[in-house]
XYZ file of C-alpha atoms in Angstrom:
573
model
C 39.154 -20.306 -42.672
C 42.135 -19.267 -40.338
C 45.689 -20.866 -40.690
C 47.975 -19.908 -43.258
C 47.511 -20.796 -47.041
C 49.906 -22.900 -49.240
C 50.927 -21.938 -52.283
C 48.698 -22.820 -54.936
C 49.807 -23.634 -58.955
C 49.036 -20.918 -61.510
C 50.370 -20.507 -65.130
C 52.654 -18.002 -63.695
C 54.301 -19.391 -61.490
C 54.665 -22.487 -62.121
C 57.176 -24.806 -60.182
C 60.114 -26.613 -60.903
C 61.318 -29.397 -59.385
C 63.293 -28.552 -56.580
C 60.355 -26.155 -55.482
C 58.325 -28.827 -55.630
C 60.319 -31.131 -53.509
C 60.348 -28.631 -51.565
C 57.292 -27.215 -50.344
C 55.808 -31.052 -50.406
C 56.119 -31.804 -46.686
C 55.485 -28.376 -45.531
C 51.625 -28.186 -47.821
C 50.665 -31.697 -46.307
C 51.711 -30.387 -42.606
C 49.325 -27.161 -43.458
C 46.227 -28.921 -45.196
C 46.201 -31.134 -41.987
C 46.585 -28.005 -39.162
C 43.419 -26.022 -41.589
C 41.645 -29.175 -41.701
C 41.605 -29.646 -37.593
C 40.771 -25.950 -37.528
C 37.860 -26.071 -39.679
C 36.862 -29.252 -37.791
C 36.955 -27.483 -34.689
C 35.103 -24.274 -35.363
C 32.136 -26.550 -36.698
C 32.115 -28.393 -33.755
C 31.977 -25.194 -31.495
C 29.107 -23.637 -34.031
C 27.081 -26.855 -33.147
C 27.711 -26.535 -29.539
C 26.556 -22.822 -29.294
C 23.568 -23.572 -31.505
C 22.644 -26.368 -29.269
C 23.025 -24.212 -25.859
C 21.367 -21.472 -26.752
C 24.383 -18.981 -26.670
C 22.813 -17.376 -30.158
C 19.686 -15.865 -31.062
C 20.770 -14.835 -34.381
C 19.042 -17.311 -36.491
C 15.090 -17.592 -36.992
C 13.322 -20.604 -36.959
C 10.141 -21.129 -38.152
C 7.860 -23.108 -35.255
C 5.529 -25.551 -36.669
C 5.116 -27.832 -33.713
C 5.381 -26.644 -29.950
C 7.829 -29.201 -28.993
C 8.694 -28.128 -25.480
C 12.482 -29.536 -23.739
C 12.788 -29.749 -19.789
C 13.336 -26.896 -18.080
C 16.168 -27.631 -15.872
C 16.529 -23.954 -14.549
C 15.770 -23.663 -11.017
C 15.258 -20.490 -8.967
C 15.659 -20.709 -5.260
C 13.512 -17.670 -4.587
C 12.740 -14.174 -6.133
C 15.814 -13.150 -3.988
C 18.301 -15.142 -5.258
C 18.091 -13.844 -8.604
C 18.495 -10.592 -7.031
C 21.662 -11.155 -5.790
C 22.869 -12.987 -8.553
C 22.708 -9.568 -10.227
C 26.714 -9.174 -10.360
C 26.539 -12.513 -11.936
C 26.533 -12.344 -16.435
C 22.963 -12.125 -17.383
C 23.598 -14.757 -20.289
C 24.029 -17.319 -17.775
C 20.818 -16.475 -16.069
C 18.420 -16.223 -19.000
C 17.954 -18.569 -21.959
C 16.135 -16.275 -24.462
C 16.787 -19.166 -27.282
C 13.782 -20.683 -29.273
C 12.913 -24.429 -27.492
C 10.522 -25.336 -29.997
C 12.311 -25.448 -33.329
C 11.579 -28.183 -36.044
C 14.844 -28.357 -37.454
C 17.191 -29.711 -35.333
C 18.906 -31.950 -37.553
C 17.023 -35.089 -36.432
C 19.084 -34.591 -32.776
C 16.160 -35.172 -31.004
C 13.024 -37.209 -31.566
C 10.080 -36.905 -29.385
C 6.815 -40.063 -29.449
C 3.854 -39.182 -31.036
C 2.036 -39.391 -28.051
C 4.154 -37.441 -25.780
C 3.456 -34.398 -28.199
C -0.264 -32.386 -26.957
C -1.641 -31.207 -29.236
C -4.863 -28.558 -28.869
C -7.201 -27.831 -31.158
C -8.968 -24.715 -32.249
C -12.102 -23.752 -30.109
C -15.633 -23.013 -32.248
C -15.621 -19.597 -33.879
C -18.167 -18.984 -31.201
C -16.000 -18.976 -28.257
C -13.641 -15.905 -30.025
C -14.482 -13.878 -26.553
C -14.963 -16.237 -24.247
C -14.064 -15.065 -20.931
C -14.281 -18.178 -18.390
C -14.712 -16.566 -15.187
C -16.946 -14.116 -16.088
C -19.155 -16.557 -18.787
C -22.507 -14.627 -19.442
C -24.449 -18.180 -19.359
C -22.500 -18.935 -16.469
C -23.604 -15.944 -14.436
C -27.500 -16.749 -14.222
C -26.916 -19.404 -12.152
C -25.747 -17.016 -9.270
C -27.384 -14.646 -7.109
C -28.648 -11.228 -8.730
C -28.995 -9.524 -5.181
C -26.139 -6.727 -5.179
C -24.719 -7.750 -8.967
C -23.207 -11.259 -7.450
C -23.922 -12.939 -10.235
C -21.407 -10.332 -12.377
C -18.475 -11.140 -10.126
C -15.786 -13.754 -11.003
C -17.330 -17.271 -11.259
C -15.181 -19.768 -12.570
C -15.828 -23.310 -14.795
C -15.865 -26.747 -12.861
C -13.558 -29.169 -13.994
C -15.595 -30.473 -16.131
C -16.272 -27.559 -17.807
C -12.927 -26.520 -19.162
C -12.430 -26.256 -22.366
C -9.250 -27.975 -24.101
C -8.973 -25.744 -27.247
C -7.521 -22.796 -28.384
C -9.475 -19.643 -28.569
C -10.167 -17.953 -32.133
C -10.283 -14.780 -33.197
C -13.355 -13.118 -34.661
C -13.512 -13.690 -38.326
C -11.713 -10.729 -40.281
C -9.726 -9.787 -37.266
C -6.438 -7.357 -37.843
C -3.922 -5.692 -35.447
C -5.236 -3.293 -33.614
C -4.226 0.602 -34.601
C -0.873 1.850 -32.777
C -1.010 3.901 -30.050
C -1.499 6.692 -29.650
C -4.330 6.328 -33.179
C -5.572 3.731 -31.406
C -7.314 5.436 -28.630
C -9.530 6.717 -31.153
C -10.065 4.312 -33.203
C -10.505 0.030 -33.088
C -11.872 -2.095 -36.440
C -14.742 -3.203 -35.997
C -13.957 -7.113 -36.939
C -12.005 -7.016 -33.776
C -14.831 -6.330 -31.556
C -17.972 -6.476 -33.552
C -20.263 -4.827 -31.456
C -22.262 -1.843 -32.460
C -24.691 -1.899 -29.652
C -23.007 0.984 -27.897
C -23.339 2.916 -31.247
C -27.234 2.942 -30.350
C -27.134 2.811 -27.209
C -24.928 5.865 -26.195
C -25.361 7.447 -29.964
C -25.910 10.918 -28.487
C -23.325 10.647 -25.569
C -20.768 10.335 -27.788
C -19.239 7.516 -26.464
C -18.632 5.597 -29.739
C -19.259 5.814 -33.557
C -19.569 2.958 -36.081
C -17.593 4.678 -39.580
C -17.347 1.864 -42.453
C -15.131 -1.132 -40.861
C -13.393 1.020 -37.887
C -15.213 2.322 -34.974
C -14.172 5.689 -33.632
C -14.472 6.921 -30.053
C -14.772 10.412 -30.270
C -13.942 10.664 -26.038
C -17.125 11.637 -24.778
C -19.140 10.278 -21.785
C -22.724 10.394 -20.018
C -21.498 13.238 -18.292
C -18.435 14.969 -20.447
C -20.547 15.089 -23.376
C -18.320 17.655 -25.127
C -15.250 15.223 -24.062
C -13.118 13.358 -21.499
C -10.605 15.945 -22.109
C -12.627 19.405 -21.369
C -13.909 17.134 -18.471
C -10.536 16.203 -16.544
C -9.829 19.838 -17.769
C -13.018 20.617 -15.067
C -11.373 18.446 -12.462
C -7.863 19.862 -12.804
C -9.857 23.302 -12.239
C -10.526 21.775 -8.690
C -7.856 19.298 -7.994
C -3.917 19.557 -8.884
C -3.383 16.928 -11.821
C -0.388 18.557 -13.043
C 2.127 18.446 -10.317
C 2.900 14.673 -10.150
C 0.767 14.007 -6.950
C -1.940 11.789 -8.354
C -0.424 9.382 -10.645
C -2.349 6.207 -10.041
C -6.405 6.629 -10.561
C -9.478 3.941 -10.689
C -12.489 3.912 -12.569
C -15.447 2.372 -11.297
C -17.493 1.557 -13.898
C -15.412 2.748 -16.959
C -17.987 2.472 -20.045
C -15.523 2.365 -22.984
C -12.859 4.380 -20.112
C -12.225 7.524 -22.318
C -11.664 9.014 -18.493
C -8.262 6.878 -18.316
C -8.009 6.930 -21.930
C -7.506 11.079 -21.946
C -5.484 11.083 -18.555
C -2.556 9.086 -19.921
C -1.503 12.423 -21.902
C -0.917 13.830 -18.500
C 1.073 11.083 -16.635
C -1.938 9.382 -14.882
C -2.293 5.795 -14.856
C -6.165 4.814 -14.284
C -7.208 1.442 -13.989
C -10.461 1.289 -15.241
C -13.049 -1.671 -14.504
C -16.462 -2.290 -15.744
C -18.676 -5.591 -15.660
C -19.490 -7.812 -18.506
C -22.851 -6.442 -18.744
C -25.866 -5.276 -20.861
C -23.047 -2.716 -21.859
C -21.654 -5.230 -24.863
C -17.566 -5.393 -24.851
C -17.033 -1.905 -22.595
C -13.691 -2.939 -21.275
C -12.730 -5.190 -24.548
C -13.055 -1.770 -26.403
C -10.912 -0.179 -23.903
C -8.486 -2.983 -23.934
C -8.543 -2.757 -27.849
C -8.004 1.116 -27.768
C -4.732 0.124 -25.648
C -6.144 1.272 -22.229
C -5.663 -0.413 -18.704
C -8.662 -2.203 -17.478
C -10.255 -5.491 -16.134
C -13.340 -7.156 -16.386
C -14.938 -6.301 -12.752
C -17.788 -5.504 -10.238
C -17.798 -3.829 -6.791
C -20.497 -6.597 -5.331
C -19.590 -8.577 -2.544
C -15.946 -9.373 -2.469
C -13.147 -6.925 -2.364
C -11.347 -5.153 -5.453
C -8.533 -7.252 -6.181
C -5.884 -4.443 -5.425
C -3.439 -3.563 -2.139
C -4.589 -1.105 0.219
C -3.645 2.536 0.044
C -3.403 1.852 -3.928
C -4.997 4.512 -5.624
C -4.255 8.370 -5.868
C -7.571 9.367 -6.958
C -11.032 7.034 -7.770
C -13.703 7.963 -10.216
C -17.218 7.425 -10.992
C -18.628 8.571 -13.454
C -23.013 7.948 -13.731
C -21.541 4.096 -12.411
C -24.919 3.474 -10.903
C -23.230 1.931 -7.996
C -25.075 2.395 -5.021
C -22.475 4.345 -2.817
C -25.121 4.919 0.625
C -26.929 1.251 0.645
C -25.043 -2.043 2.147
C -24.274 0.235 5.179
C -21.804 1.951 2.758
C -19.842 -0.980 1.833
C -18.707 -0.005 -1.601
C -17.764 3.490 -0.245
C -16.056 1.384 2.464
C -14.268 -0.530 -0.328
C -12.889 2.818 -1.961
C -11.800 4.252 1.360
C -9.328 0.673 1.804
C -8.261 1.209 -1.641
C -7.828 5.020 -1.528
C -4.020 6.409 -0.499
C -3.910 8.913 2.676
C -5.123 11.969 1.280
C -6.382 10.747 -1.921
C -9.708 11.787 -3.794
C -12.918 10.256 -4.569
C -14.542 11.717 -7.753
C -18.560 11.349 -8.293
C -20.383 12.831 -11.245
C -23.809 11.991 -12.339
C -26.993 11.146 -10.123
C -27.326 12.010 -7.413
C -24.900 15.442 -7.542
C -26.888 18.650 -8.983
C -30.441 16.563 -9.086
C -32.272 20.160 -8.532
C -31.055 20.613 -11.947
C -31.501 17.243 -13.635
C -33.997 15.520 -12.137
C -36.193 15.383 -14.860
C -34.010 14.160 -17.347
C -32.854 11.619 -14.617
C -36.581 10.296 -14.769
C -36.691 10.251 -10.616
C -38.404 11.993 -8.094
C -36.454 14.767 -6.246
C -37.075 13.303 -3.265
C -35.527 9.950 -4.306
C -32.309 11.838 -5.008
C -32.207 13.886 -2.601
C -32.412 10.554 -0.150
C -29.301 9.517 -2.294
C -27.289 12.301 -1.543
C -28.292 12.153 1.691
C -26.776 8.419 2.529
C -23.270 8.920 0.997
C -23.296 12.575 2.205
C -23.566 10.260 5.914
C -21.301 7.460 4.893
C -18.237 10.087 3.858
C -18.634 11.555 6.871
C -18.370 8.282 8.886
C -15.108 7.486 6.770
C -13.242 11.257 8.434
C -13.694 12.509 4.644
C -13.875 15.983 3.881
C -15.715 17.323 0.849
C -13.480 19.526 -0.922
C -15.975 20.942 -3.465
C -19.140 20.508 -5.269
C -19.630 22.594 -8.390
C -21.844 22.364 -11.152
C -21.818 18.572 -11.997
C -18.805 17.135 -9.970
C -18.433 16.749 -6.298
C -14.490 15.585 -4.790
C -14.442 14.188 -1.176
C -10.645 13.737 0.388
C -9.572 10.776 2.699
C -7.670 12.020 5.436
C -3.701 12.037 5.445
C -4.175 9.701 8.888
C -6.557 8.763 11.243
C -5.427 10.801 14.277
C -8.685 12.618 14.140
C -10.646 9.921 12.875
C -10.017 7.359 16.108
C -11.178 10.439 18.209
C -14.188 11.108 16.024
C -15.148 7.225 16.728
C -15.713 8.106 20.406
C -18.812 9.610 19.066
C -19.775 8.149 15.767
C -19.044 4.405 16.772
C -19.749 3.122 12.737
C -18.585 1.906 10.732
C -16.423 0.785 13.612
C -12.284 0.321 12.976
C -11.469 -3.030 11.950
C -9.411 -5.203 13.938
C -6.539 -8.115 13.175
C -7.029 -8.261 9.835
C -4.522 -7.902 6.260
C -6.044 -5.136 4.744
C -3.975 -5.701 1.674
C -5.864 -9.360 1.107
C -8.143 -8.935 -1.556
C -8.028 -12.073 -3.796
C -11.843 -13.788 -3.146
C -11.986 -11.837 0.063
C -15.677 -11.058 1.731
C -16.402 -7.075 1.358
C -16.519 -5.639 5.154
C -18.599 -2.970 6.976
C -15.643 -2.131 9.052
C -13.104 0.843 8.090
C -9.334 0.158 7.648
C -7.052 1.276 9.747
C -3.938 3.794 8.507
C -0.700 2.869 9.532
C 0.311 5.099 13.047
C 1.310 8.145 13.042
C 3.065 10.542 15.494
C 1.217 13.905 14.929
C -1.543 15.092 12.874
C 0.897 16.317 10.168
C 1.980 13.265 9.234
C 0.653 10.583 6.261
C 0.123 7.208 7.553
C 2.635 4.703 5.693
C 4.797 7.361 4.627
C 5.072 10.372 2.018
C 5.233 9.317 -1.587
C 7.457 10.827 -4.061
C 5.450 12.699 -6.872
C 5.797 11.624 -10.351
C 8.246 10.345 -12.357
C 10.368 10.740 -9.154
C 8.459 7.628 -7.311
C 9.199 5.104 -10.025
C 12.802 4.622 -8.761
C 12.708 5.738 -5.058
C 12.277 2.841 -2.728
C 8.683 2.486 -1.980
C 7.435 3.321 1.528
C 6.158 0.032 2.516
C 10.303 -1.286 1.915
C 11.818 1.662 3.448
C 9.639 0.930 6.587
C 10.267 -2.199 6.474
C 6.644 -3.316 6.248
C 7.196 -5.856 3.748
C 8.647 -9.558 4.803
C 12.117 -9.880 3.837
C 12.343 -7.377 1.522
C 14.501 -4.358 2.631
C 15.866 -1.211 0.720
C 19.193 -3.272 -0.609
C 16.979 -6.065 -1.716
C 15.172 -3.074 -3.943
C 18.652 -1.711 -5.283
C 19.990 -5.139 -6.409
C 16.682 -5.924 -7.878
C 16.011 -2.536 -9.766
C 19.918 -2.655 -11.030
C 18.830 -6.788 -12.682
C 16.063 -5.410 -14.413
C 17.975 -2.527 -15.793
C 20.174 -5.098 -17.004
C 17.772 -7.681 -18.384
C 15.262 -4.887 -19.725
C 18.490 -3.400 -21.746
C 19.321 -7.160 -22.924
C 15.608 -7.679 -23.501
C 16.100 -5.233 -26.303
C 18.852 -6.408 -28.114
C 17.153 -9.850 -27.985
C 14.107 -9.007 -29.468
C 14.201 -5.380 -30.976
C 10.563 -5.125 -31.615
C 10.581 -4.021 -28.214
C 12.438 -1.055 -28.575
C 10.146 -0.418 -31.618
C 7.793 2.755 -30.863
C 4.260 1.502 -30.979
C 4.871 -2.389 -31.580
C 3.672 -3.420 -28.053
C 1.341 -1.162 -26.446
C -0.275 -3.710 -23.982
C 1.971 -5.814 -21.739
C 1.258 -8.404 -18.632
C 3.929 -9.277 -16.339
C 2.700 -12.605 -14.497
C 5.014 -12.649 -11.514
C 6.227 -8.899 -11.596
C 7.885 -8.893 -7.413
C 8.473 -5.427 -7.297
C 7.793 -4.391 -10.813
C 11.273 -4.097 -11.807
C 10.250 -5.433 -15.529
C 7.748 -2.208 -15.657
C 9.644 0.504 -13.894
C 12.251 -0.126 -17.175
C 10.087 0.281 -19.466
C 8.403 3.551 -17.698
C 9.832 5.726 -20.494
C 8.146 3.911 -23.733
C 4.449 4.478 -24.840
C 3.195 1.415 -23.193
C 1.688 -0.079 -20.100
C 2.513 -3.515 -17.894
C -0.200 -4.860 -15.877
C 1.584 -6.227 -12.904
C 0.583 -9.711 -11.280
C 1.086 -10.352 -8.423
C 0.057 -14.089 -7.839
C -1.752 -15.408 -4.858
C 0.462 -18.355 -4.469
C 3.434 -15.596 -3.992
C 5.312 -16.259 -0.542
C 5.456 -12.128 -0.712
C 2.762 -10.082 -1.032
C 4.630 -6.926 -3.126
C 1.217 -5.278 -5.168
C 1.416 -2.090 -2.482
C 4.801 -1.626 -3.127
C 3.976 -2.119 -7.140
C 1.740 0.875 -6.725
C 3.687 2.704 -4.282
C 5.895 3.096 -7.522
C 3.514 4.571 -9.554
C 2.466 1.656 -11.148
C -0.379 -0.876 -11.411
C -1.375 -4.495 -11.506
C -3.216 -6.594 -9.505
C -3.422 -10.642 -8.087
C -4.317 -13.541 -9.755
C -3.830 -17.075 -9.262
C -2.771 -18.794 -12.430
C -4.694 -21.921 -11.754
C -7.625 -20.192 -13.063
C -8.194 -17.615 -15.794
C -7.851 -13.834 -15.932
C -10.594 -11.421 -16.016
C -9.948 -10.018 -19.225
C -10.584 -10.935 -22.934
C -8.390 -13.117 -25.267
C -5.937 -11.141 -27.374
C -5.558 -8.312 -25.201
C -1.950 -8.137 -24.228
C 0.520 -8.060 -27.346
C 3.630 -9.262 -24.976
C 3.476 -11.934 -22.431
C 6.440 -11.937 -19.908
C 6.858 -14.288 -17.342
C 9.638 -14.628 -14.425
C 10.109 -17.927 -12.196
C 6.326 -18.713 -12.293
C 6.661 -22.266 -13.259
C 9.371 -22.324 -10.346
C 6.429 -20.960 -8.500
C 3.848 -23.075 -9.594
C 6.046 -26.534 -9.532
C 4.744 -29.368 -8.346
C 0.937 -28.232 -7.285
């Protein structure tokens, strides 16, 4: 304790009685001063404890006993220029839900909700994409394998299990290879793609050994190929999309060169695809290209794959082609291997007619050319197409070749349950034919922190190139205090996959750009701001979602949760 000591009584030294007449008045002055002290510095412990101004003790959370958040944010702004302000004040990292509280607080039995565990059977339930669900819906064009969420009365009010024998997943980067199988107990693929090397059952662990239906000796001699055609090295194509993913070894190998690919496949015949990637620590989303629009900005994507997808590219009056031009950045690529490129030479093995495939070609040969592509290349099993810089040439071209026509008043970056079109998207004008529509993008890791086109043009409501600095400058802050808070995050390999559920301008992920881990960025629909193009514009990816239904993933795939103003956002609906 502080204050100064008295003198206490020992054998040698001990008092006579003049000392102690002495020193009486002064030791009951000093007992009384340290005894106010002491008093005093309790009372100020109990008063940090209670406000959160420590996060050095641990509690152990039996019940989730929630207080009132009293916090209120004006807008996604305001914090922004609070930025100068002490980040202490502004986030309240302290545990809410602690059971010892020294009887302080006392909550009604029936004020507390409690949920219980849902049937072993639901372990990967997915609710918008429910394979029961789904045969109630239309199978023209794969309808019934887009998002189709429970009624009301079909929520369930329980808390989803894992599998029985689960265990945490490998850490990157052994985990691309390799997933237990009591996570995802599937071996189906193991048959299924046994000599395409997509996946191998060993003992309790599977191992993906990176090959594909048309890399059989591996994704990475395969991007290798592409790389042969295409510049992946120079920091040009950073983002990338995967149409149909399989198990996406394609994104999987690409992350070793600074390419982020989100990868997408349906939950299909093709048992737990994107929950193995997920499980491997991959990007990717349970989707379809059907009849509704990806659920990403325009201009988005660097570079788009398929790889054998099966997606029929020529048919719907090239819709899904359509779909990947909107999505596609101003001189970005579109990637096809598989049928129908090189049928003369695999035909056969394809089991289908040459004249079948040759039709094929034929139709997205025609739709490319109707989008102002140019084919860059075919060679031996891959063919590239390029999307033109700007559509200078293209809105001449149209004079002629009047479809798909140019669509009119429309948002091209609305994508959240938004009908698939026939029309084309307009670029952003240009001046000359030299130009890219939207603006130039920085190459990689350069674009990260340079203000994003769609901000420096002012394109984006409200949001201009200070707004960017202030924000970038609060999430170098909080990212940095982040880590001191919980220090598992600064641990290499302890979080590999992380969502961001109302990421603005994708501040949170931009921070964290230099650690071997990805954020998924959400951008939700209820958002005054729409801010996903400006998300990608960074080099980064995400995509919307309205939290008033369920993602299209599969439980326990992110190992951090982080979440900014969206109850502010979600108050009161």
């Amino acid at each position: 304790m502080g204050g100064p000591s008295p003198p206490y009584y020992t054998p040698l030294s001990k008092p006579t009685a003049n000392a102690t007449t002495y020193w009486r008045k002064p030791k009951i002055y000093s007992f009384a001063f340290v005894t106010i002290l002491c008093s005093l510095s309790y009372l100020y412990g109990v008063w940090q404890h209670g406000t959160g101004a420590t996060t050095s003790g641990l509690r152990t959370a039996t019940s989730c006993i929630f207080s009132k958040n009293t916090t209120t944010v004006k807008t996604q702004y305001s914090s922004s220029s609070k930025a100068s302000s002490s980040t202490g004040t502004q986030l309240d990292f302290a545990s809410h839900h602690f059971t010892d509280d020294g009887g302080a607080t006392t909550f009604a039995e029936e004020t507390v909700k409690k949920y219980p565990p849902c049937d072993i059977k639901y372990s990967e339930y997915t609710p918008c994409e429910d394979p029961k669900r789904s045969l109630k819906f239309e199978r023209d064009r794969l309808i019934y394998r887009e998002r189709h969420c429970p009624e009301k009365n079909e929520l369930l009010k329980c808390r989803v299990p894992a599998p029985h024998g689960y265990k945490n997943p490998f850490k990157w980067p052994l985990s691309r290879d390799l997933a237990w199988y009591a996570n995802v107990p599937h071996k189906e693929l193991t048959v299924e793609k046994a000599v395409q090397n997509w996946i191998r059952y060993e003992g309790d662990r599977f191992r993906f050994p990176g090959g594909g239906t048309m890399f059989p000796n591996g994704a990475d001699a395969y991007i290798d190929d592409i790389d042969k055609l295409i510049n992946l090295k120079d920091g040009s194509i950073r983002t990338a999309l995967d149409t149909g993913c399989g198990v996406a070894s394609w994104g999987a190998y690409l992350l070793s060169r600074n390419i982020l690919a989100m990868s997408f496949a349906p939950r299909d015949t093709h048992e737990a695809q994107v929950q193995f990637a997920l499980e491997r620590g991959v990007p990717a989303l349970i989707g379809v290209i059907a009849s509704k629009r990806l659920p990403y900005p325009s201009r988005a994507f660097d570079m788009a794959h398929c790889s054998r997808c099966l997606i029929p590219w020529g048919q719907y009056d090239g819709a899904y082609l359509i779909e990947v031009d909107r999505v596609l950045r101003p001189g970005g690529y579109w990637i096809l291997s598989g049928p129908p490129i090189r049928w003369r030479k695999h035909w056969k093995g394809w089991k289908r007619s040459r004249e079948d495939l040759n039709a094929e070609q034929m139709q997205i040969e025609n739709v490319t050319k109707s989008l102002c592509w140019k084919k860059l290349i075919e060679k031996d099993d891959i063919a590239i197409w390029q999307k033109p810089a700007n559509h200078l040439h293209c809105k001449k071209f149209r004079k002629i070749v009047k479809n798909p026509p140019f669509c009119l008043a429309q948002d091209p970056d609305k994508a959240w349950c938004t009908k698939l079109g026939t029309c084309l998207t307009p670029l952003p004008e240009v001046s000359n034919n030299e130009d890219v529509a939207g603006g130039e993008l920085q190459k990689y890791p350069k674009r990260v922190h340079a203000i994003p086109p769609r901000i420096s043009r002012g394109t984006i409501s409200g949001v201009t190139p200070e707004t960017f600095r202030k924000d970038s400058e609060l999430w170098k802050r909080r990212v940095s205090y982040y880590k001191t808070v919980n220090n598992q995050l600064g641990q290499v390999g302890r979080y590999r996959n992380i969502l961001d559920m109302n990421a603005f301008l994708g501040g949170f992920a931009a921070n964290l750009i230099e650690d071997p881990l990805w954020v998924m960025n959400i951008v939700p629909v209820e958002a005054k701001i729409n801010t996903l193009g400006a998300i990608y514009e960074r080099g980064l990816i995400g995509t919307y979602q309205s939290w008033c239904e369920a993602m299209s993933t599969y439980p326990r795939t992110y190992d951090l949760i982080h979440a900014d103003s969206v109850f502010t956002l979600y108050k009161d609906r």
